[in-house]
Amino acid sequence: MPVPNDSLFGTDGIRGRWGVAPLDAASIECLGSALDMVMGPCRLLVGEDPRESSSRIRDHLLRGMSPRQQVATCGVIPTPGLSWGLRTGEWDWGIMITASHNPWMDNGIKLFAGDGTKADDRTQELVTAAFRRAEPKAGSGARQYRCQVAHEYATELRKWGADLNGNGISLVVDAANGAAAKIAPSLFSDLGYLVDMRGANPDGRNINENCGATHVETIQSAVRETGADLGVTLDGDGDRVLFVDCRGGLITGDHVLFALAGGMRKDRSRCLEGVVGTVMSNLGLELELTRRKIAFLRAPVGDRHVARVMREAGFILGGEPSGHTIYSPLQPTGDGLLTTLLFLGELGNEPAAAATRLCREMTWFAQETRSIHVEKKRDLDTWPELKQFKVQTLNRYGDRVRLLTRYSGTEPKLRLMAEAETEDLVRSILDELEALVGNDHNRDA
């Protein structure tokens, strides 16, 4: 089966338009055959989000496997629920069928190892190579049975939040018409919160439609209209979450890391050595944590990379500005519902005031990203003019400015990102950098 790019896998699994390669029926059955070859005889846990294509993708995927596979199907479950289920030790591999925050027409496949972590680069390479050799085959497919992991995960969430007392605190919760829509309402109401649920009626086509973490304006309006203490907005597969304070101000994943790190540093029993962010994490987070003598490391974009750097450094907390937050003592991947429970615990009995105070405490740096079309991708590490510009900027501004240059993984574009204390300074730096890079590329073209 031909593969259009070097790898089937992108930043977070396989993703594309349902019905179009590699997510057409024939390709998915070949993928099932490829997974069968790579995994060998195993116990497999499979979950899905509520898109109308998810069950069809599951059926085609399992049809491509051999009867030697024992497959437990969860039905609709948040991605972190599947990850948690794998940690029980009953299964060797996991597959989540979801396109996360993408629209309903898209879908995707995330592959997990038996310990609940996302499949590593080597496994993805093996699956891609096997997929290239695979051909559709007629057969009975894998053996299936239904399991109760989704229910068990919901029960575990209640245990994790057992010390919380909502005590009439009002929340607006947007479940993005996604995988967490069934679990979220009762989870928070059972803990005593007054819950105004939004995006909790998935119909297969309304996932992420003007709702959820990719449409924060929806939760911002809802919080302002209702006067709620806090807004909570999940994405389609429930692995990330953003928050809104009582005034409608956005609380990003960086804010959440700052709050959780502060609480864990005070609680010596949780052994916080440091925090892992990404190359996109705000400079303000790094400086505030450093000022508090909390180590900070940056990983490439993607919670899979954040988790890897956390393991390598021995850190228990990490995440992305987009809302993937990992607390490894309980979960090896991002979990929007768990993050909400942890964040509510840090905010205490007056979350409205605490959330507003949190936004004031963290110095937020202005950030802007621009893209330049390039005909060829020069080595950024050996580009003399670019290196000189970065050195001059560092000498002039010190650690109050951060520059990031990286190529797009899917387009012929060079991304230029700058952070500084003011928007005017960011624009000025990017204007200079864009002119330098653009002129240099035009000269070489």
CSV table of N, CA and C in Angstrom, one decimal, residues 6-16 109 124 301-302 409:
chain,number,residue,atom,x,y,z
A,6,ASP,N,6.6,10.4,4.2
A,6,ASP,CA,7.6,9.5,4.7
A,6,ASP,C,7.1,8.6,5.8
A,7,SER,N,6.1,9.1,6.6
A,7,SER,CA,5.5,8.3,7.6
A,7,SER,C,4.0,8.4,7.6
A,8,LEU,N,3.3,7.4,8.1
A,8,LEU,CA,1.9,7.5,8.3
A,8,LEU,C,1.6,8.5,9.4
A,9,PHE,N,2.5,8.6,10.4
A,9,PHE,CA,2.2,9.3,11.6
A,9,PHE,C,2.6,10.7,11.6
A,10,GLY,N,1.8,11.6,12.1
A,10,GLY,CA,2.1,13.0,12.3
A,10,GLY,C,2.4,13.3,13.7
A,11,THR,N,2.2,14.5,14.2
A,11,THR,CA,2.5,14.9,15.5
A,11,THR,C,1.8,14.1,16.6
A,12,ASP,N,0.5,13.7,16.2
A,12,ASP,CA,-0.3,12.9,17.2
A,12,ASP,C,-1.0,11.8,16.5
A,13,GLY,N,-0.3,10.9,16.0
A,13,GLY,CA,-1.0,9.7,15.3
A,13,GLY,C,-1.2,9.9,13.9
A,14,ILE,N,-2.1,9.1,13.3
A,14,ILE,CA,-2.5,9.1,11.9
A,14,ILE,C,-3.7,10.0,11.9
A,15,ARG,N,-3.8,10.9,10.9
A,15,ARG,CA,-5.0,11.8,10.8
A,15,ARG,C,-5.3,12.2,9.4
A,16,GLY,N,-6.5,12.3,9.1
A,16,GLY,CA,-6.9,12.7,7.7
A,16,GLY,C,-8.4,12.7,7.6
A,109,ILE,N,-6.1,7.8,14.0
A,109,ILE,CA,-5.8,6.6,14.9
A,109,ILE,C,-4.5,6.9,15.7
A,124,GLN,N,6.3,3.4,15.3
A,124,GLN,CA,5.7,4.1,14.2
A,124,GLN,C,6.4,3.8,12.9
A,301,VAL,N,7.0,20.2,20.0
A,301,VAL,CA,5.6,20.2,20.1
A,301,VAL,C,5.0,18.8,20.1
A,302,GLY,N,4.0,18.6,20.9
A,302,GLY,CA,3.3,17.3,21.0
A,302,GLY,C,3.4,16.7,22.4
A,409,GLY,N,6.3,21.0,9.2
A,409,GLY,CA,6.5,19.6,8.9
A,409,GLY,C,5.6,19.2,7.7
